Coordinates of C-alpha atoms and ligand atoms in Angstrom, one line a residue:
M211 CA 21.6 -179.5 -2.8
T212 CA 24.6 -177.2 -2.6
E213 CA 23.7 -173.4 -2.4
I214 CA 25.2 -171.1 -4.8
Y215 CA 26.1 -167.6 -4.2
S216 CA 27.6 -164.8 -7.2
R217 CA 31.3 -163.6 -6.3
I218 CA 32.1 -160.4 -7.7
A219 CA 35.4 -161.8 -9.7
G220 CA 36.4 -158.9 -11.4
V221 CA 35.6 -155.1 -12.4
G222 CA 36.1 -152.7 -15.2
S223 CA 35.2 -149.8 -16.7
C224 CA 35.5 -147.4 -19.9
L225 CA 35.0 -143.5 -20.1
P226 CA 35.4 -142.0 -23.7
D227 CA 38.3 -139.6 -24.0
K228 CA 36.6 -136.2 -24.7
V229 CA 36.1 -134.4 -21.6
L230 CA 33.8 -131.4 -21.6
T231 CA 34.4 -129.1 -18.5
N232 CA 31.8 -127.2 -16.9
A233 CA 34.0 -124.1 -18.7
A234 CA 32.9 -125.4 -22.1
M235 CA 29.6 -126.0 -20.9
E236 CA 29.1 -122.4 -20.3
A237 CA 29.7 -121.5 -24.0
I238 CA 26.7 -124.1 -24.9
V239 CA 24.1 -122.8 -22.3
E240 CA 23.9 -120.0 -20.1
T241 CA 25.2 -121.6 -17.0
T242 CA 28.2 -121.4 -14.9
D243 CA 30.9 -123.6 -13.5
Q244 CA 30.0 -122.4 -10.0
W245 CA 26.4 -123.1 -10.2
I246 CA 27.0 -126.5 -11.6
R247 CA 29.7 -127.5 -8.8
E248 CA 27.6 -126.0 -5.9
R249 CA 24.1 -127.7 -7.0
T250 CA 25.8 -130.9 -8.1
G251 CA 29.3 -131.4 -7.4
I252 CA 30.0 -131.9 -11.3
T253 CA 33.2 -130.4 -12.7
Q254 CA 33.6 -132.5 -16.0
R255 CA 32.1 -135.3 -17.9
H256 CA 32.9 -137.4 -20.7
I257 CA 31.4 -137.3 -23.8
V258 CA 31.7 -140.4 -26.8
A259 CA 33.1 -139.4 -30.1
D260 CA 31.1 -139.5 -33.4
G261 CA 30.8 -143.2 -34.3
Q262 CA 31.3 -144.2 -30.8
Y263 CA 28.4 -146.4 -29.3
T264 CA 27.0 -147.6 -25.8
S265 CA 28.1 -151.2 -26.8
D266 CA 31.6 -149.8 -27.6
L267 CA 31.7 -148.6 -24.0
G268 CA 30.1 -151.6 -22.5
A269 CA 32.2 -154.2 -24.4
E270 CA 35.5 -152.4 -23.4
A271 CA 34.5 -152.2 -19.8
A272 CA 33.5 -155.9 -20.0
R273 CA 36.9 -157.1 -21.5
R274 CA 38.8 -155.0 -19.0
A275 CA 36.5 -156.8 -16.0
L276 CA 37.2 -160.3 -17.5
E277 CA 40.8 -159.5 -17.8
H278 CA 40.8 -158.1 -14.1
A279 CA 39.0 -161.6 -12.9
G280 CA 41.5 -163.7 -15.0
L281 CA 38.6 -165.1 -17.2
S282 CA 38.0 -165.3 -21.0
A283 CA 34.9 -164.8 -23.1
A284 CA 34.9 -168.2 -23.4
D285 CA 33.8 -168.4 -19.9
V286 CA 31.0 -166.1 -20.3
D287 CA 27.2 -167.4 -20.2
L288 CA 25.2 -164.7 -19.4
I289 CA 25.5 -160.9 -20.4
I290 CA 23.1 -158.4 -19.0
V291 CA 23.5 -154.8 -20.2
A292 CA 21.7 -152.2 -18.2
T293 CA 20.8 -149.2 -20.4
A294 CA 18.7 -146.4 -21.3
T295 CA 20.7 -145.5 -24.6
P296 CA 20.8 -148.6 -26.5
D297 CA 22.6 -148.9 -30.1
L298 CA 19.2 -149.5 -31.7
T299 CA 15.7 -149.9 -30.3
F300 CA 16.5 -153.6 -31.0
P301 CA 18.3 -156.0 -30.9
A302 CA 19.6 -155.6 -27.3
T303 CA 22.7 -154.0 -26.6
A304 CA 23.5 -157.0 -25.0
T305 CA 23.7 -159.1 -28.1
I306 CA 25.8 -156.6 -29.8
V307 CA 28.2 -156.6 -27.0
Q308 CA 28.1 -160.3 -27.0
E309 CA 29.5 -160.1 -30.8
K310 CA 31.7 -157.6 -30.0
L311 CA 33.4 -160.1 -27.2
G312 CA 33.0 -163.0 -29.1
V313 CA 30.8 -164.9 -26.7
K314 CA 29.3 -167.9 -28.5
R315 CA 27.1 -169.4 -25.7
G316 CA 24.4 -168.6 -23.2
C317 CA 22.4 -165.9 -23.7
A318 CA 22.3 -161.7 -23.8
F319 CA 19.4 -159.2 -23.1
D320 CA 18.9 -155.6 -21.9
V321 CA 17.4 -154.1 -18.6
Q322 CA 15.9 -150.7 -18.8
A323 CA 15.3 -149.2 -15.5
V324 CA 17.5 -146.1 -16.1
C325 CA 19.9 -145.1 -13.1
S326 CA 18.7 -147.9 -11.2
G327 CA 19.4 -150.1 -14.5
F328 CA 22.9 -151.6 -12.8
L329 CA 21.2 -152.7 -9.7
Y330 CA 18.2 -154.3 -11.6
A331 CA 21.0 -156.0 -13.5
M332 CA 22.9 -157.1 -10.6
A333 CA 19.7 -158.6 -9.1
T334 CA 18.8 -160.5 -12.1
A335 CA 22.3 -161.8 -12.8
D336 CA 22.5 -163.1 -9.0
N337 CA 18.9 -165.0 -9.4
F338 CA 20.2 -166.7 -12.6
I339 CA 23.2 -167.6 -10.9
R340 CA 21.6 -168.7 -7.6
C341 CA 19.3 -170.9 -9.4
G342 CA 22.0 -172.5 -11.3
Q343 CA 20.7 -171.0 -14.8
A344 CA 24.3 -169.5 -15.5
T345 CA 27.6 -169.8 -14.1
T346 CA 29.7 -166.7 -15.1
A347 CA 27.7 -163.3 -15.9
L348 CA 29.0 -159.8 -17.2
V349 CA 26.7 -157.4 -15.4
I350 CA 27.3 -154.0 -17.5
G351 CA 25.8 -150.4 -17.1
A352 CA 26.6 -148.7 -20.4
E353 CA 25.3 -145.4 -21.5
T354 CA 25.6 -142.5 -23.9
F355 CA 23.0 -140.1 -22.4
S356 CA 24.8 -137.0 -24.4
R357 CA 22.9 -138.7 -27.5
I358 CA 19.6 -138.1 -25.4
L359 CA 20.1 -134.6 -24.1
D360 CA 18.4 -131.4 -25.1
W361 CA 21.7 -129.6 -25.5
T362 CA 19.6 -126.2 -25.2
D363 CA 18.2 -126.9 -21.9
R364 CA 20.5 -126.2 -19.1
T365 CA 18.6 -127.9 -16.1
T366 CA 19.5 -131.0 -18.0
C367 CA 22.2 -131.2 -20.0
V368 CA 24.7 -130.0 -17.7
L369 CA 24.4 -133.3 -15.5
F370 CA 24.9 -136.2 -17.6
G371 CA 27.8 -137.9 -19.2
D372 CA 28.6 -140.9 -20.9
G373 CA 30.5 -144.1 -19.8
A374 CA 30.3 -147.8 -18.9
G375 CA 31.3 -150.2 -16.1
A376 CA 31.0 -154.1 -15.6
V377 CA 31.3 -156.4 -13.0
V378 CA 32.1 -160.3 -13.7
M379 CA 30.0 -162.3 -11.2
T380 CA 30.5 -166.4 -11.1
A381 CA 29.0 -169.2 -9.4
E382 CA 30.6 -170.3 -6.3
P383 CA 29.4 -172.9 -3.3
G384 CA 28.2 -171.0 -0.4
S385 CA 24.9 -170.0 1.1
R386 CA 23.4 -166.5 1.5
E387 CA 24.2 -166.7 5.3
D388 CA 28.0 -166.9 4.6
H389 CA 27.7 -162.9 3.4
K390 CA 30.0 -163.5 0.4
G391 CA 29.5 -162.1 -2.9
V392 CA 26.1 -160.4 -3.6
I393 CA 24.6 -160.5 -0.3
R394 CA 21.1 -159.3 -1.2
T395 CA 19.3 -156.8 -3.8
H396 CA 16.6 -154.7 -3.1
L397 CA 14.6 -153.1 -5.9
R398 CA 11.5 -150.8 -5.9
S399 CA 9.5 -148.8 -8.5
D400 CA 6.6 -146.8 -8.9
G401 CA 5.1 -145.7 -12.2
A402 CA 3.2 -143.0 -10.8
F403 CA 6.2 -140.9 -11.2
C404 CA 6.7 -141.4 -14.7
D405 CA 6.5 -137.9 -15.9
M406 CA 9.1 -136.6 -13.7
L407 CA 11.9 -138.1 -15.2
Y408 CA 11.7 -139.5 -19.0
G409 CA 12.4 -139.4 -22.4
D410 CA 9.8 -137.6 -24.6
G411 CA 9.8 -140.2 -27.6
G412 CA 9.7 -143.9 -28.2
P413 CA 9.3 -146.2 -31.1
S414 CA 5.4 -146.8 -30.1
R415 CA 4.3 -143.4 -29.1
T416 CA 6.2 -141.2 -31.3
K417 CA 8.3 -143.3 -33.7
T418 CA 11.3 -141.2 -32.3
V419 CA 14.3 -141.6 -29.7
G420 CA 12.9 -138.6 -28.1
L421 CA 15.2 -136.5 -25.4
L422 CA 15.5 -136.6 -21.4
R423 CA 13.0 -134.4 -19.5
M424 CA 13.4 -133.9 -15.9
Q425 CA 11.7 -132.0 -13.1
G426 CA 15.1 -132.0 -11.2
N427 CA 13.9 -130.5 -7.8
Q428 CA 10.9 -132.8 -7.9
V429 CA 13.3 -135.9 -8.5
F430 CA 15.6 -134.4 -5.7
R431 CA 12.7 -134.1 -3.3
H432 CA 12.2 -137.9 -3.3
A433 CA 15.7 -139.3 -3.7
V434 CA 17.1 -139.1 -0.5
S435 CA 14.1 -140.7 1.6
K436 CA 13.5 -143.3 -1.2
I437 CA 16.9 -144.3 -1.5
A438 CA 17.4 -144.3 2.4
G439 CA 14.4 -146.3 3.1
S440 CA 15.5 -148.8 0.4
M441 CA 19.5 -148.8 2.0
S442 CA 18.1 -149.4 5.6
E443 CA 15.2 -152.3 4.6
L444 CA 17.8 -153.9 3.1
A445 CA 20.6 -153.7 5.5
E446 CA 17.6 -155.1 7.9
M447 CA 16.8 -157.9 5.7
A448 CA 20.7 -159.0 5.3
G449 CA 20.9 -158.7 9.2
V450 CA 24.1 -156.0 8.9
A451 CA 24.4 -152.8 10.6
I452 CA 24.8 -149.6 8.7
A453 CA 28.0 -149.4 10.8
D454 CA 29.4 -152.6 9.7
I455 CA 29.4 -151.2 5.9
D456 CA 33.1 -150.5 4.9
W457 CA 32.2 -148.9 1.5
F458 CA 28.9 -146.8 0.3
V459 CA 29.3 -146.8 -3.5
P460 CA 25.8 -144.6 -4.6
H461 CA 24.8 -143.8 -8.1
Q462 CA 26.4 -140.6 -8.7
A463 CA 23.3 -138.2 -9.6
N464 CA 24.6 -135.1 -7.4
Q465 CA 27.0 -135.0 -4.7
R466 CA 24.0 -133.3 -2.5
I467 CA 22.0 -136.5 -2.8
L468 CA 24.5 -138.8 -1.8
L469 CA 25.8 -136.9 0.8
G470 CA 22.3 -136.2 2.1
V471 CA 21.6 -140.1 1.8
A472 CA 25.1 -140.7 4.0
N473 CA 23.8 -138.2 6.4
R474 CA 20.5 -139.7 6.9
L475 CA 22.3 -143.1 7.6
D476 CA 25.0 -142.0 9.5
I477 CA 27.5 -143.1 7.0
P478 CA 31.2 -141.1 7.4
H479 CA 31.7 -139.2 4.4
E480 CA 35.3 -140.9 3.9
R481 CA 33.4 -144.3 3.2
V482 CA 31.6 -142.7 0.6
I483 CA 32.8 -143.4 -3.0
S484 CA 32.1 -140.5 -5.1
T485 CA 32.9 -139.8 -9.0
V486 CA 30.4 -137.3 -9.6
A487 CA 32.8 -134.7 -10.1
Q488 CA 34.9 -136.2 -12.8
H489 CA 32.1 -138.3 -14.6
G490 CA 28.9 -136.6 -13.8
N491 CA 25.6 -138.6 -13.7
T492 CA 26.2 -141.7 -16.1
S493 CA 23.1 -143.1 -15.3
A494 CA 23.1 -147.3 -15.2
A495 CA 26.9 -146.8 -15.6
S496 CA 27.8 -144.6 -12.7
I497 CA 27.6 -147.4 -9.7
P498 CA 30.0 -149.7 -11.6
L499 CA 32.3 -147.1 -12.9
A500 CA 32.9 -145.8 -9.2
F501 CA 33.4 -149.4 -7.9
D502 CA 36.0 -149.8 -10.5
V503 CA 37.6 -146.5 -9.9
A504 CA 38.0 -147.5 -5.8
V505 CA 38.9 -151.0 -6.5
R506 CA 41.8 -149.5 -8.9
D507 CA 42.8 -146.9 -6.4
G508 CA 43.1 -149.3 -3.6
R509 CA 40.4 -148.4 -1.5
I510 CA 38.1 -151.2 -2.0
K511 CA 40.0 -154.5 -1.2
R512 CA 38.7 -158.1 -1.0
G513 CA 36.6 -159.2 2.2
D514 CA 35.3 -155.4 2.0
L515 CA 31.4 -154.9 2.3
G516 CA 30.0 -152.3 0.2
L517 CA 26.4 -150.8 -0.1
M518 CA 25.3 -149.7 -3.4
E519 CA 22.0 -147.4 -4.4
A520 CA 20.5 -145.7 -7.0
M521 CA 17.1 -143.9 -8.0
G522 CA 15.9 -143.2 -11.5
G523 CA 13.1 -142.7 -14.3
G524 CA 10.0 -144.7 -13.3
F525 CA 10.7 -144.1 -10.6
T526 CA 13.1 -147.0 -10.0
W527 CA 15.1 -147.4 -6.9
G528 CA 16.8 -149.8 -4.8
A529 CA 20.2 -151.1 -3.2
A530 CA 22.4 -154.1 -3.2
L531 CA 24.5 -155.5 -0.7
A532 CA 27.9 -157.1 -1.6
R533 CA 31.2 -158.2 -0.2
Y534 CA 33.8 -157.7 -2.9
Ligands
UT7_726 O1 20.0 -139.9 -11.8 C1 18.5 -139.8 -11.8 C2 18.1 -139.1 -11.1 N1 18.4 -137.8 -11.3 C3 18.4 -137.1 -9.9 O2 18.6 -137.4 -9.1 C4 18.5 -135.2 -10.5 C5 18.0 -134.7 -9.2 N2 18.1 -133.3 -9.3 C6 18.8 -132.7 -8.8 O3 20.5 -133.2 -8.8 C7 18.9 -131.1 -8.9 O4 17.3 -130.7 -8.4 C8 19.4 -129.9 -10.0 C9 20.9 -130.2 -10.4 C10 18.9 -130.8 -11.3 C11 19.0 -128.9 -9.7 O5 19.3 -128.3 -8.5 P1 18.1 -127.6 -7.6 O6 18.9 -127.1 -6.2 O7 17.1 -128.6 -7.2 O8 17.8 -126.2 -8.5 P2 16.4 -126.0 -9.2 O9 15.8 -126.8 -10.2 O10 15.4 -125.5 -8.1 O11 17.1 -124.8 -10.0 C12 17.2 -123.4 -9.2 C13 17.3 -122.4 -10.0 C14 16.2 -122.1 -11.0 O12 16.2 -120.7 -11.1 P3 15.3 -119.9 -10.4 O13 14.2 -120.2 -10.9 O14 15.5 -120.0 -9.0 O15 15.6 -118.4 -10.8 C15 16.9 -122.7 -12.6 O16 16.4 -122.1 -13.3 O17 18.6 -122.5 -10.9 C16 18.4 -122.3 -12.2 N3 19.1 -123.4 -13.2 C17 20.3 -123.1 -13.3 N4 21.3 -121.9 -13.3 C18 22.1 -122.1 -14.0 C19 18.9 -124.7 -13.6 N5 19.6 -125.2 -14.1 C20 20.8 -124.3 -14.2 C21 22.1 -124.0 -14.8 N6 22.8 -123.2 -14.6 N7 22.6 -125.2 -15.2

């Protein structure tokens, strides 16, 4: 039987037009531009307009990724949306994106792993492709966290932004040992940490959506070691040295976390793709957004080896190794 791998055929992203600067944040909660920049690296974030939904951002990112790949909606037979801010409790935002794109075949569903969602979605799509159940997958991270923030809580509302990123993954003949496309993914979770980062509502428990709650410094304490551990295990499983990685594309939660991980693994800072200053933390959207920025500005080139990582509510965390 011919082996199959998942090629990353195209990338795309979408950010809402409205920009909320740190200076504007100072008028909303008791904070300062200096505190936000020094503690997080964030200078601004994008915020959706009234009537603009997660599915709108996700569908636009997907259109741009399809165009980048030279493919059309008719080619797509799998859509996975990673989101913690779906348009509705159900149906899945992925089915709404499917309708907006005019995709008429295959299947569409959401995955929920909060900030690690894109890695979970990419791993799922990769497995669908490798086992022959899909040939052209849209893997989308799309979020409107501005809608679930407590805008009176300075410890959380300054951190997050809205946006979407997408990759097109296609089935190509080749084996895992060729180290092409998505080489390996490594996913972890530990529900013992549920109450450190969560939404305080949900259809079953409260019949509401709830707002984001986070013990930021506790999350921070776990982030660097869990993420770095996952990256090391993944690199070892794949037989790749960290020194061979061309680009480190981390989840953009905090500049101190992503550089802390880079330092722990001796990754030079010039190989780190950071968009946290401009985007803030866009949860599941942050990795594909950063990836798209670096492909379009020419840093990430065809053939380059990239290592992605994330940690989020649950906790969930993990890493993915891919050759672009
Ligand atoms: O993507 C999902 C995963 N999420 C993350 O990875 C986030 C992880 N956590 C973090 O990035 C950081 O913990 C934060 C940026 C959230 C906070 O930074 P920190 O260095 O851990 O600060 P802290 O929570 O220990 O707070 C230090 C001080 C506190 O004041 P006191 O108690 O020392 O007087 C806070 O009340 O900073 C205060 N503070 C603020 N001050 C001005 C907290 N938020 C703000 C704010 N503006 N926005």
